[in-house]
PDB file of C-alpha atoms in Angstrom:
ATOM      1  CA  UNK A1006     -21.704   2.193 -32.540  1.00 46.00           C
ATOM      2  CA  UNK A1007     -17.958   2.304 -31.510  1.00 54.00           C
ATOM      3  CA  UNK A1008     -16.636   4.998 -29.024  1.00 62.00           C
ATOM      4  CA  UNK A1009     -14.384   7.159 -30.266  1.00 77.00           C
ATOM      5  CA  UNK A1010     -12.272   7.435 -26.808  1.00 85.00           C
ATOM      6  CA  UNK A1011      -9.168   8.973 -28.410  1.00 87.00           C
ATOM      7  CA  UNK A1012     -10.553  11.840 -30.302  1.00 85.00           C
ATOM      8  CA  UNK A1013     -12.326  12.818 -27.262  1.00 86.00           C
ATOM      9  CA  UNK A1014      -8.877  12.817 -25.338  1.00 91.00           C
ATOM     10  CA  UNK A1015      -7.265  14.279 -27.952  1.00 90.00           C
ATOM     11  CA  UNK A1016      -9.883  17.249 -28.363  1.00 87.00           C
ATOM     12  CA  UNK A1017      -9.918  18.085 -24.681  1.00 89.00           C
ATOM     13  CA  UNK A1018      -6.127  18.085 -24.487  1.00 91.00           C
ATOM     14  CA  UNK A1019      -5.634  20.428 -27.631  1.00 90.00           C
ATOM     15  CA  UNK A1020      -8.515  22.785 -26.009  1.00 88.00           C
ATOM     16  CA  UNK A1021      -6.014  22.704 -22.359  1.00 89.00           C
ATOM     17  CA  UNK A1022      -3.061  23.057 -24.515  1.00 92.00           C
ATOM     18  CA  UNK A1023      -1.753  20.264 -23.488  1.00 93.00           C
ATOM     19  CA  UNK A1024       1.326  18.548 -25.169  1.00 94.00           C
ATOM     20  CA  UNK A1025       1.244  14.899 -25.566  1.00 94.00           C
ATOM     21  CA  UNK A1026       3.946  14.857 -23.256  1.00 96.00           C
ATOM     22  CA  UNK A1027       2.310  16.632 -20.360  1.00 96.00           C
ATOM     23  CA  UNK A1028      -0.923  14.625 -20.447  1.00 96.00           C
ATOM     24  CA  UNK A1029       0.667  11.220 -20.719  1.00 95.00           C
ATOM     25  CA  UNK A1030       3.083  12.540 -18.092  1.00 95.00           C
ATOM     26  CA  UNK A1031       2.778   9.503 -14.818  1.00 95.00           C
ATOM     27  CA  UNK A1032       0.147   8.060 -17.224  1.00 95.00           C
ATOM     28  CA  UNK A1033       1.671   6.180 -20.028  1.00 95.00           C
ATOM     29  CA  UNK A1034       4.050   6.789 -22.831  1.00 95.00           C
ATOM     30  CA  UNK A1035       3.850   9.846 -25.050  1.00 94.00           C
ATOM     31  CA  UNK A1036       3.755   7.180 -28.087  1.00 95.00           C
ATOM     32  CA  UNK A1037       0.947   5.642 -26.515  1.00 94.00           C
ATOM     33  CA  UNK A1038      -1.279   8.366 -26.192  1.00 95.00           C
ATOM     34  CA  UNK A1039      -0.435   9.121 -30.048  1.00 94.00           C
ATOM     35  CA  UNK A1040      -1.813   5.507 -30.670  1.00 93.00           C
ATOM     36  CA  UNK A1041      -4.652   6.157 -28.006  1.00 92.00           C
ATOM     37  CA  UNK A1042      -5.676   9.645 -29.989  1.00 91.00           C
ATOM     38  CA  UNK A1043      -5.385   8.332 -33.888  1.00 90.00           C
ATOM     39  CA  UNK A1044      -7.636   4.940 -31.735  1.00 85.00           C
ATOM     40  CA  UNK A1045      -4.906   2.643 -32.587  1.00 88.00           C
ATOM     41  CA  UNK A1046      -5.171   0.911 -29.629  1.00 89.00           C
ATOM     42  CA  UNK A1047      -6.963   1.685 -26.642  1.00 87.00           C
ATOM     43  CA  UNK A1048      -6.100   3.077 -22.900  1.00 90.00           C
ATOM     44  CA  UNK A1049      -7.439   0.577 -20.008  1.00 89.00           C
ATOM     45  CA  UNK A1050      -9.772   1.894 -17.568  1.00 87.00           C
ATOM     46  CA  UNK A1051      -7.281   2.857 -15.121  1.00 90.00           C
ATOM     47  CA  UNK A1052      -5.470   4.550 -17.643  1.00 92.00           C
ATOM     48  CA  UNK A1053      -8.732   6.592 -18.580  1.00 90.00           C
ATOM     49  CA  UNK A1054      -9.377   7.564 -15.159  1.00 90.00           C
ATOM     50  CA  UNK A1055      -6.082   9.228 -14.807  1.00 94.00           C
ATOM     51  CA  UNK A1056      -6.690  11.033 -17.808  1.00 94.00           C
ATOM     52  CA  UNK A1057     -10.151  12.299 -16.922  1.00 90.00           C
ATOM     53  CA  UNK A1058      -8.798  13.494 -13.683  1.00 91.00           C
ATOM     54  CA  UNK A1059      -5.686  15.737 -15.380  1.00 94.00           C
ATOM     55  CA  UNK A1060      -8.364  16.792 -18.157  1.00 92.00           C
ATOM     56  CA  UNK A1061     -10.847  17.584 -15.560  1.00 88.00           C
ATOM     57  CA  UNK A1062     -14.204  15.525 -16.780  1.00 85.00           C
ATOM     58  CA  UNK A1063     -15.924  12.758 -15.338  1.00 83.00           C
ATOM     59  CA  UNK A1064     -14.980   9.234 -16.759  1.00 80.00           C
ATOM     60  CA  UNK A1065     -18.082   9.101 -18.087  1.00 79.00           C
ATOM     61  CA  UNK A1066     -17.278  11.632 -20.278  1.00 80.00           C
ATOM     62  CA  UNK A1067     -15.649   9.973 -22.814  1.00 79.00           C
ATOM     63  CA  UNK A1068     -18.435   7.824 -23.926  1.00 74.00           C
ATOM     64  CA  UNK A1069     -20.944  10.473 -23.793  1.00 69.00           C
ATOM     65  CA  UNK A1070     -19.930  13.097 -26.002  1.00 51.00           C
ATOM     66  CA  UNK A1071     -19.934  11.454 -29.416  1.00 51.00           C
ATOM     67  CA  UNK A1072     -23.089  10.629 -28.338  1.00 46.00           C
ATOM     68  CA  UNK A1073     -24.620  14.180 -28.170  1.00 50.00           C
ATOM     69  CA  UNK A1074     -28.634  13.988 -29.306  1.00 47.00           C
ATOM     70  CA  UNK A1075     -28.854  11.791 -25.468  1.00 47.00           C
ATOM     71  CA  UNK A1076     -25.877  13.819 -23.759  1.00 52.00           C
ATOM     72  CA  UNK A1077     -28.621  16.412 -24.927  1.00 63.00           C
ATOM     73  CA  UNK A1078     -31.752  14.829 -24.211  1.00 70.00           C
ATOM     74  CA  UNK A1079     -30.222  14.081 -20.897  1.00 74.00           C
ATOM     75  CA  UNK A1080     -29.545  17.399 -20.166  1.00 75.00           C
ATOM     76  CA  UNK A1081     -33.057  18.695 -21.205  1.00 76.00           C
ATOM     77  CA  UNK A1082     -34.580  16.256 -18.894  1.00 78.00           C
ATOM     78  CA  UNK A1083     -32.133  17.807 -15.872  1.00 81.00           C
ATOM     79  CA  UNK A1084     -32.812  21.025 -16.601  1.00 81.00           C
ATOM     80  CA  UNK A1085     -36.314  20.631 -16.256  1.00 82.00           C
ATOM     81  CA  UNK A1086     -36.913  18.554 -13.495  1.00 84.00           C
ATOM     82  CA  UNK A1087     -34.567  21.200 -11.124  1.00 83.00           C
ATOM     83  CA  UNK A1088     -37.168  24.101 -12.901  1.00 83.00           C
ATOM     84  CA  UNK A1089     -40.260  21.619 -11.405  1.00 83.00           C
ATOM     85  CA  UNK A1090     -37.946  21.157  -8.281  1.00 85.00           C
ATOM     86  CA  UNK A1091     -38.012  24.940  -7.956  1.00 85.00           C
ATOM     87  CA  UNK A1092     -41.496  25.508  -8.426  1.00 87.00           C
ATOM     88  CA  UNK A1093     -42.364  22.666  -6.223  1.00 88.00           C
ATOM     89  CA  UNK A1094     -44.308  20.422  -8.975  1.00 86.00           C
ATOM     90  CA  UNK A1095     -43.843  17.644  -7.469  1.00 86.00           C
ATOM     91  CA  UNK A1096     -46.501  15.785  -9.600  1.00 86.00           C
ATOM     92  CA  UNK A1097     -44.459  16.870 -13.110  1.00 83.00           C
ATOM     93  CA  UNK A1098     -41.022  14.955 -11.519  1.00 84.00           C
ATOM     94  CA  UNK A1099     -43.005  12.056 -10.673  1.00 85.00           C
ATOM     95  CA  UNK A1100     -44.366  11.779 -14.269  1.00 84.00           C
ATOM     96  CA  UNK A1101     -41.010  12.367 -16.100  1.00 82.00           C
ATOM     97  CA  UNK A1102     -39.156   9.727 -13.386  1.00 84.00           C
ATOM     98  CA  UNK A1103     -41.972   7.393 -14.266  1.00 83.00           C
ATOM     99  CA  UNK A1104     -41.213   7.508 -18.067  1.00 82.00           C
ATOM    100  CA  UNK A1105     -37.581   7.877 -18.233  1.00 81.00           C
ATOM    101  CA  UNK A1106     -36.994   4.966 -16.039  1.00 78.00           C
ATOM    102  CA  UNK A1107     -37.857   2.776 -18.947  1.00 74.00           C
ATOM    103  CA  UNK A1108     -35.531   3.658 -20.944  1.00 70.00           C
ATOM    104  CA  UNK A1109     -32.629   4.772 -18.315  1.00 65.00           C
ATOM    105  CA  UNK A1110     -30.320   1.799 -19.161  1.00 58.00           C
ATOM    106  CA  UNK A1111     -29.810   2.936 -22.751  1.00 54.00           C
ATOM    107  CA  UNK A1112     -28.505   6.251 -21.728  1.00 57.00           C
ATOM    108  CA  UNK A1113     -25.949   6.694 -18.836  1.00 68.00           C
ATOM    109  CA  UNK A1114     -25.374   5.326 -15.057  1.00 74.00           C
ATOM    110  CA  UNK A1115     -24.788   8.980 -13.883  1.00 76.00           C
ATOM    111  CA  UNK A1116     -28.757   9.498 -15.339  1.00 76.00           C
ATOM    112  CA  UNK A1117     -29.502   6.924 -14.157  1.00 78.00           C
ATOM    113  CA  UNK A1118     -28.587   7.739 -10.200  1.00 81.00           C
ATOM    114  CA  UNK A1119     -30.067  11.219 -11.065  1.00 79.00           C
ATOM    115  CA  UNK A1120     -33.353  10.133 -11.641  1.00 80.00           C
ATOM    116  CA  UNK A1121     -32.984   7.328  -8.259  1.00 81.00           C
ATOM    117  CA  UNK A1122     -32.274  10.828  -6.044  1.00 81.00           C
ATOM    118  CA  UNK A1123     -35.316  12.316  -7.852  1.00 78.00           C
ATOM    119  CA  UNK A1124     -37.662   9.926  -7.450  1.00 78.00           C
ATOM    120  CA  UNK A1125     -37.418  10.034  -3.522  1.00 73.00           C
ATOM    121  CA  UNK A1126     -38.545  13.157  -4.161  1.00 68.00           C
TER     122      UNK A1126
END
């Protein structure tokens, strides 16, 4: 599966009406973000960082949104282990932090310390 980095920068800075100009502003170019957006080439890591901070996302952002059924699951599983963490059912987290730690590689890092914090619970 390839990651689609510049259509996710170039959706988030037409939604903060941006202008190429003002988001590659103390980044790069302006002609380099074109060729970043139409994924021409690709920006470097540092390069992403700086534009997840002036687009106001989390780096890991850009490789999870194309990716939506886990950005989804991932969120499903979130949701309901804070509802468990509310009702205090302590045995419920357990079980779900047992079975998604199988599989937590294949999804995200960010998940992945989510369900470390959780299982101390």
């Amino acid at each position: 599966m390839k990651i689609e980095v510049g259509s996710v920068i170039n959706e988030l800075r037409i939604k903060q009406n941006l202008t190429r100009e003002e988001l590659a502003k103390d980044i790069c170019e302006p002609n380099a973000l074109t060729d970043y957006e139409r994924s021409i080439t690709s920006p470097t890591i540092d390069e992403l960082a700086l534009f997840a901070d002036k687009l106001k996302v989390d780096l890991p952002y850009f490789f999870t949104t194309k990716n939506e059924p886990i950005y989804n699951y991932i969120e499903t599983i979130k949701l309901l282990n804070n509802k468990y963490k509310r009702t205090r059912n302590y045995e419920a987290i357990y079980e779900i932090i047992q079975k998604e730690m199988a599989t937590v590689p294949e999804k995200s890092i960010s998940f992945y310390q989510f369900l470390k914090w959780h299982e101390g619970i």
